[in-house]
PDB file of C-alpha atoms in Angstrom:
ATOM      1  CA  MET A   1     -75.765-241.911   4.140  1.00 56.00           C
ATOM      2  CA  GLU A   2     -74.262-238.341   5.752  1.00 61.00           C
ATOM      3  CA  PRO A   3     -72.284-236.142   3.374  1.00 59.00           C
ATOM      4  CA  THR A   4     -68.518-236.218   3.654  1.00 60.00           C
ATOM      5  CA  ILE A   5     -66.668-233.212   4.264  1.00 61.00           C
ATOM      6  CA  ASN A   6     -62.998-232.975   2.020  1.00 61.00           C
ATOM      7  CA  ASP A   7     -60.206-232.478   4.858  1.00 71.00           C
ATOM      8  CA  ASN A   8     -57.688-232.670   1.871  1.00 79.00           C
ATOM      9  CA  PRO A   9     -54.892-229.921   2.808  1.00 81.00           C
ATOM     10  CA  SER A  10     -54.168-228.943  -0.902  1.00 86.00           C
ATOM     11  CA  ALA A  11     -57.829-228.033  -1.280  1.00 84.00           C
ATOM     12  CA  ARG A  12     -57.454-225.701   1.067  1.00 87.00           C
ATOM     13  CA  VAL A  13     -54.048-223.900   0.085  1.00 89.00           C
ATOM     14  CA  ILE A  14     -55.689-223.749  -3.120  1.00 91.00           C
ATOM     15  CA  ALA A  15     -58.550-221.531  -1.332  1.00 89.00           C
ATOM     16  CA  ALA A  16     -56.520-219.328   0.792  1.00 91.00           C
ATOM     17  CA  LEU A  17     -54.655-218.655  -2.270  1.00 90.00           C
ATOM     18  CA  ILE A  18     -57.350-217.903  -4.343  1.00 93.00           C
ATOM     19  CA  ILE A  19     -59.260-215.975  -2.013  1.00 93.00           C
ATOM     20  CA  GLY A  20     -55.793-214.037  -1.228  1.00 92.00           C
ATOM     21  CA  LEU A  21     -55.286-213.633  -5.080  1.00 90.00           C
ATOM     22  CA  ILE A  22     -58.911-211.591  -5.754  1.00 92.00           C
ATOM     23  CA  VAL A  23     -58.366-209.918  -1.219  1.00 91.00           C
ATOM     24  CA  GLY A  24     -54.903-208.653  -3.266  1.00 89.00           C
ATOM     25  CA  PHE A  25     -56.722-207.668  -6.466  1.00 85.00           C
ATOM     26  CA  LEU A  26     -59.393-205.568  -5.408  1.00 84.00           C
ATOM     27  CA  ALA A  27     -56.725-203.692  -2.732  1.00 83.00           C
ATOM     28  CA  GLY A  28     -54.733-202.762  -5.951  1.00 81.00           C
ATOM     29  CA  ALA A  29     -57.591-201.103  -7.822  1.00 78.00           C
ATOM     30  CA  PHE A  30     -58.493-199.097  -4.922  1.00 72.00           C
ATOM     31  CA  TRP A  31     -55.026-197.963  -4.345  1.00 68.00           C
ATOM     32  CA  GLN A  32     -54.646-197.135  -7.782  1.00 67.00           C
ATOM     33  CA  ALA A  33     -57.815-195.131  -8.427  1.00 62.00           C
ATOM     34  CA  ARG A  34     -56.618-193.243  -5.242  1.00 59.00           C
ATOM     35  CA  ARG A  35     -53.109-192.114  -6.925  1.00 54.00           C
ATOM     36  CA  THR A  36     -54.816-191.182  -9.898  1.00 49.00           C
ATOM     37  CA  GLY A  37     -57.923-188.681  -8.211  1.00 47.00           C
ATOM     38  CA  GLY A  38     -60.226-191.426 -10.123  1.00 40.00           C
ATOM     39  CA  THR A  39     -59.825-190.048 -13.181  1.00 36.00           C
ATOM     40  CA  LEU A  40     -57.815-190.976 -16.418  1.00 31.00           C
ATOM     41  CA  ARG A  41     -54.701-189.565 -17.009  1.00 34.00           C
ATOM     42  CA  ASP A  42     -53.987-188.180 -20.739  1.00 32.00           C
ATOM     43  CA  THR A  43     -50.899-191.103 -22.153  1.00 30.00           C
ATOM     44  CA  SER A  44     -50.948-189.419 -25.732  1.00 29.00           C
ATOM     45  CA  ALA A  45     -47.996-187.422 -26.958  1.00 30.00           C
ATOM     46  CA  GLN A  46     -49.906-185.172 -28.674  1.00 29.00           C
ATOM     47  CA  ALA A  47     -48.743-181.654 -26.977  1.00 32.00           C
ATOM     48  CA  ALA A  48     -47.885-178.378 -28.616  1.00 31.00           C
ATOM     49  CA  GLN A  49     -44.268-177.090 -28.008  1.00 32.00           C
ATOM     50  CA  THR A  50     -43.137-173.936 -29.625  1.00 31.00           C
ATOM     51  CA  GLU A  51     -39.563-171.900 -29.888  1.00 33.00           C
ATOM     52  CA  SER A  52     -39.130-168.541 -28.102  1.00 33.00           C
ATOM     53  CA  LYS A  53     -36.845-165.614 -29.843  1.00 32.00           C
ATOM     54  CA  SER A  54     -34.599-166.077 -26.085  1.00 35.00           C
ATOM     55  CA  GLY A  55     -33.550-169.366 -26.042  1.00 38.00           C
ATOM     56  CA  THR A  56     -35.219-172.699 -25.815  1.00 37.00           C
ATOM     57  CA  SER A  57     -38.321-172.270 -24.097  1.00 37.00           C
ATOM     58  CA  ALA A  58     -41.534-174.637 -24.368  1.00 38.00           C
ATOM     59  CA  VAL A  59     -45.377-173.987 -23.469  1.00 37.00           C
ATOM     60  CA  VAL A  60     -46.935-177.874 -23.522  1.00 40.00           C
ATOM     61  CA  ASN A  61     -50.783-177.264 -23.571  1.00 37.00           C
ATOM     62  CA  SER A  62     -52.537-180.715 -22.399  1.00 36.00           C
ATOM     63  CA  PRO A  63     -55.325-181.668 -24.873  1.00 33.00           C
ATOM     64  CA  ALA A  64     -58.724-180.460 -23.294  1.00 31.00           C
ATOM     65  CA  THR A  65     -61.213-182.692 -24.762  1.00 28.00           C
ATOM     66  CA  SER A  66     -59.186-186.185 -24.969  1.00 26.00           C
ATOM     67  CA  THR A  67     -60.755-189.672 -25.984  1.00 27.00           C
ATOM     68  CA  THR A  68     -58.299-190.478 -23.232  1.00 26.00           C
ATOM     69  CA  GLY A  69     -59.212-188.832 -20.330  1.00 27.00           C
ATOM     70  CA  VAL A  70     -58.819-185.287 -18.697  1.00 29.00           C
ATOM     71  CA  ALA A  71     -55.170-184.951 -18.066  1.00 33.00           C
ATOM     72  CA  PHE A  72     -55.959-182.926 -15.050  1.00 35.00           C
ATOM     73  CA  GLY A  73     -58.596-179.486 -13.931  1.00 37.00           C
ATOM     74  CA  THR A  74     -61.180-179.705 -15.976  1.00 36.00           C
ATOM     75  CA  ALA A  75     -62.510-180.754 -19.231  1.00 38.00           C
ATOM     76  CA  THR A  76     -62.569-176.456 -20.636  1.00 40.00           C
ATOM     77  CA  SER A  77     -58.774-175.707 -18.854  1.00 49.00           C
ATOM     78  CA  LYS A  78     -55.429-174.933 -19.990  1.00 69.00           C
ATOM     79  CA  ASN A  79     -53.136-175.972 -18.326  1.00 76.00           C
ATOM     80  CA  ALA A  80     -49.348-174.656 -19.505  1.00 84.00           C
ATOM     81  CA  LEU A  81     -45.699-173.781 -18.169  1.00 86.00           C
ATOM     82  CA  ILE A  82     -42.982-171.719 -20.221  1.00 90.00           C
ATOM     83  CA  VAL A  83     -39.488-172.103 -18.961  1.00 93.00           C
ATOM     84  CA  GLU A  84     -36.492-170.602 -20.669  1.00 93.00           C
ATOM     85  CA  ASP A  85     -32.717-171.702 -20.965  1.00 94.00           C
ATOM     86  CA  GLN A  86     -31.189-170.061 -17.445  1.00 94.00           C
ATOM     87  CA  ALA A  87     -27.715-170.076 -15.582  1.00 95.00           C
ATOM     88  CA  ALA A  88     -26.852-173.213 -13.576  1.00 95.00           C
ATOM     89  CA  GLY A  89     -27.599-173.006 -10.045  1.00 95.00           C
ATOM     90  CA  GLY A  90     -29.605-174.151  -7.219  1.00 95.00           C
ATOM     91  CA  ILE A  91     -33.098-172.015  -8.380  1.00 95.00           C
ATOM     92  CA  VAL A  92     -35.054-172.357 -11.289  1.00 95.00           C
ATOM     93  CA  THR A  93     -37.107-170.076 -12.522  1.00 94.00           C
ATOM     94  CA  VAL A  94     -40.509-171.641 -14.194  1.00 93.00           C
ATOM     95  CA  LYS A  95     -41.903-168.205 -16.223  1.00 92.00           C
ATOM     96  CA  SER A  96     -45.580-169.270 -17.086  1.00 89.00           C
ATOM     97  CA  VAL A  97     -47.191-171.461 -14.797  1.00 87.00           C
ATOM     98  CA  THR A  98     -50.900-171.698 -15.864  1.00 87.00           C
ATOM     99  CA  VAL A  99     -53.046-174.521 -13.956  1.00 85.00           C
ATOM    100  CA  ALA A 100     -56.355-175.095 -12.834  1.00 85.00           C
ATOM    101  CA  GLU A 101     -56.116-176.819  -9.413  1.00 86.00           C
ATOM    102  CA  THR A 102     -52.999-176.968  -7.146  1.00 87.00           C
ATOM    103  CA  VAL A 103     -50.450-178.770  -8.192  1.00 90.00           C
ATOM    104  CA  TRP A 104     -46.391-179.688  -7.694  1.00 93.00           C
ATOM    105  CA  VAL A 105     -44.118-178.682 -10.124  1.00 94.00           C
ATOM    106  CA  ALA A 106     -40.897-180.318 -10.412  1.00 95.00           C
ATOM    107  CA  VAL A 107     -37.190-180.179 -11.847  1.00 96.00           C
ATOM    108  CA  ARG A 108     -35.791-183.316 -13.399  1.00 95.00           C
ATOM    109  CA  GLU A 109     -32.625-184.485 -14.782  1.00 94.00           C
ATOM    110  CA  MET A 110     -32.864-185.562 -18.777  1.00 92.00           C
ATOM    111  CA  ASN A 111     -30.788-188.354 -19.028  1.00 87.00           C
ATOM    112  CA  SER A 112     -28.568-187.918 -21.938  1.00 80.00           C
ATOM    113  CA  LEU A 113     -28.262-191.830 -23.209  1.00 83.00           C
ATOM    114  CA  ASP A 114     -31.939-191.872 -24.075  1.00 86.00           C
ATOM    115  CA  GLY A 115     -32.958-188.880 -23.402  1.00 82.00           C
ATOM    116  CA  LYS A 116     -35.948-189.912 -20.619  1.00 89.00           C
ATOM    117  CA  LEU A 117     -36.636-188.245 -17.387  1.00 91.00           C
ATOM    118  CA  GLY A 118     -33.835-188.618 -14.697  1.00 92.00           C
ATOM    119  CA  ASN A 119     -32.901-187.883 -10.821  1.00 93.00           C
ATOM    120  CA  ILE A 120     -35.754-184.834  -9.362  1.00 95.00           C
ATOM    121  CA  LEU A 121     -33.580-182.098  -8.215  1.00 96.00           C
ATOM    122  CA  GLY A 122     -36.454-179.833  -6.258  1.00 95.00           C
ATOM    123  CA  ALA A 123     -40.056-179.528  -6.139  1.00 94.00           C
ATOM    124  CA  GLY A 124     -42.575-176.771  -5.137  1.00 93.00           C
ATOM    125  CA  LYS A 125     -45.774-176.252  -4.635  1.00 91.00           C
ATOM    126  CA  VAL A 126     -48.118-173.922  -7.604  1.00 90.00           C
ATOM    127  CA  GLY A 127     -51.340-172.525  -7.160  1.00 86.00           C
ATOM    128  CA  GLN A 128     -54.208-171.380  -9.886  1.00 81.00           C
ATOM    129  CA  GLU A 129     -52.976-168.222  -8.851  1.00 77.00           C
ATOM    130  CA  ALA A 130     -49.434-168.380  -9.521  1.00 77.00           C
ATOM    131  CA  LYS A 131     -47.947-166.358 -12.634  1.00 83.00           C
ATOM    132  CA  GLU A 132     -44.597-167.632 -12.379  1.00 89.00           C
ATOM    133  CA  ALA A 133     -42.978-170.115  -9.865  1.00 91.00           C
ATOM    134  CA  THR A 134     -39.374-170.294  -8.693  1.00 93.00           C
ATOM    135  CA  ILE A 135     -38.144-173.571  -7.606  1.00 94.00           C
ATOM    136  CA  GLU A 136     -35.309-174.373  -4.694  1.00 95.00           C
ATOM    137  CA  LEU A 137     -33.015-177.028  -5.837  1.00 95.00           C
ATOM    138  CA  LEU A 138     -31.648-179.881  -2.981  1.00 94.00           C
ATOM    139  CA  ARG A 139     -28.642-180.532  -6.055  1.00 93.00           C
ATOM    140  CA  PRO A 140     -27.745-177.208  -8.209  1.00 95.00           C
ATOM    141  CA  THR A 141     -28.258-177.481 -12.335  1.00 95.00           C
ATOM    142  CA  VAL A 142     -25.152-178.144 -14.296  1.00 94.00           C
ATOM    143  CA  ALA A 143     -23.790-175.943 -17.062  1.00 94.00           C
ATOM    144  CA  ASN A 144     -24.395-176.935 -20.387  1.00 93.00           C
ATOM    145  CA  LYS A 145     -27.029-179.466 -19.516  1.00 93.00           C
ATOM    146  CA  GLU A 146     -30.767-179.972 -20.481  1.00 93.00           C
ATOM    147  CA  TYR A 147     -33.292-180.486 -17.749  1.00 95.00           C
ATOM    148  CA  ALA A 148     -37.415-181.315 -17.761  1.00 94.00           C
ATOM    149  CA  VAL A 149     -40.278-179.216 -15.906  1.00 95.00           C
ATOM    150  CA  VAL A 150     -42.998-181.416 -15.571  1.00 93.00           C
ATOM    151  CA  VAL A 151     -46.208-181.673 -13.549  1.00 92.00           C
ATOM    152  CA  TYR A 152     -47.483-183.980 -10.344  1.00 92.00           C
ATOM    153  CA  ARG A 153     -50.952-183.753  -9.003  1.00 90.00           C
ATOM    154  CA  ASP A 154     -50.938-183.044  -5.563  1.00 87.00           C
ATOM    155  CA  VAL A 155     -53.098-185.962  -3.495  1.00 86.00           C
ATOM    156  CA  GLY A 156     -53.030-183.878  -0.179  1.00 77.00           C
ATOM    157  CA  ALA A 157     -50.028-185.070   1.403  1.00 79.00           C
ATOM    158  CA  PRO A 158     -48.570-181.568   2.854  1.00 85.00           C
ATOM    159  CA  ALA A 159     -44.753-181.715   1.384  1.00 90.00           C
ATOM    160  CA  PHE A 160     -44.206-183.751  -2.012  1.00 92.00           C
ATOM    161  CA  ASN A 161     -43.390-187.628  -2.110  1.00 90.00           C
ATOM    162  CA  TYR A 162     -43.254-188.873  -5.861  1.00 89.00           C
ATOM    163  CA  ARG A 163     -44.575-192.307  -4.860  1.00 88.00           C
ATOM    164  CA  GLU A 164     -47.681-190.989  -4.336  1.00 89.00           C
ATOM    165  CA  ASP A 165     -48.386-187.031  -6.134  1.00 90.00           C
ATOM    166  CA  VAL A 166     -48.873-188.469  -9.542  1.00 89.00           C
ATOM    167  CA  LEU A 167     -47.116-186.793 -13.153  1.00 90.00           C
ATOM    168  CA  LEU A 168     -49.207-185.400 -15.473  1.00 87.00           C
ATOM    169  CA  GLN A 169     -48.647-186.656 -18.951  1.00 84.00           C
ATOM    170  CA  GLY A 170     -48.682-183.854 -22.136  1.00 81.00           C
ATOM    171  CA  ILE A 171     -47.777-180.883 -19.449  1.00 84.00           C
ATOM    172  CA  GLY A 172     -43.960-179.880 -19.104  1.00 88.00           C
ATOM    173  CA  ALA A 173     -40.905-178.215 -20.381  1.00 90.00           C
ATOM    174  CA  ASN A 174     -37.468-178.862 -20.631  1.00 92.00           C
ATOM    175  CA  PHE A 175     -34.775-176.210 -20.646  1.00 94.00           C
ATOM    176  CA  ARG A 176     -30.838-175.597 -20.811  1.00 93.00           C
ATOM    177  CA  THR A 177     -28.852-174.512 -18.794  1.00 94.00           C
ATOM    178  CA  LYS A 178     -25.314-171.896 -19.523  1.00 91.00           C
TER     179      LYS A 178
END
């Protein structure tokens, strides 16, 4: 007796669905590994913040030997930035930048209701040799409002792209405008 072949259309649809899910999962895993540069991001909230005598400046260091992965750079690097309160306008000056690789430093609004990061006002590329950074904004800051300066890992595109460049957790500082 010859084996019978099942020509059931619903079986073919189910097989195609399963194959599609597998291919989609593999493509998503590849895309996520490409976005994060193949390293784990530090999601812990262990950041050291200090107050300066002249306004509200903050220094936030990434934990160099975190158990959840290295925020960026090498395990021995200290990454930090310092920003002080400043006048409202179209430029934000970051007083001190210490980074282990070329990154994007971006200025973002702070939502006053929930304290979360809001719109990106501008970004500038900063290299390892930078000591200070000046970020030109697409929209000026407003007086008496809080803003955040955050760091994104550069994925290699010539322009800043918040969808591709990866926000580095644990590295950033807030400031107020006068």
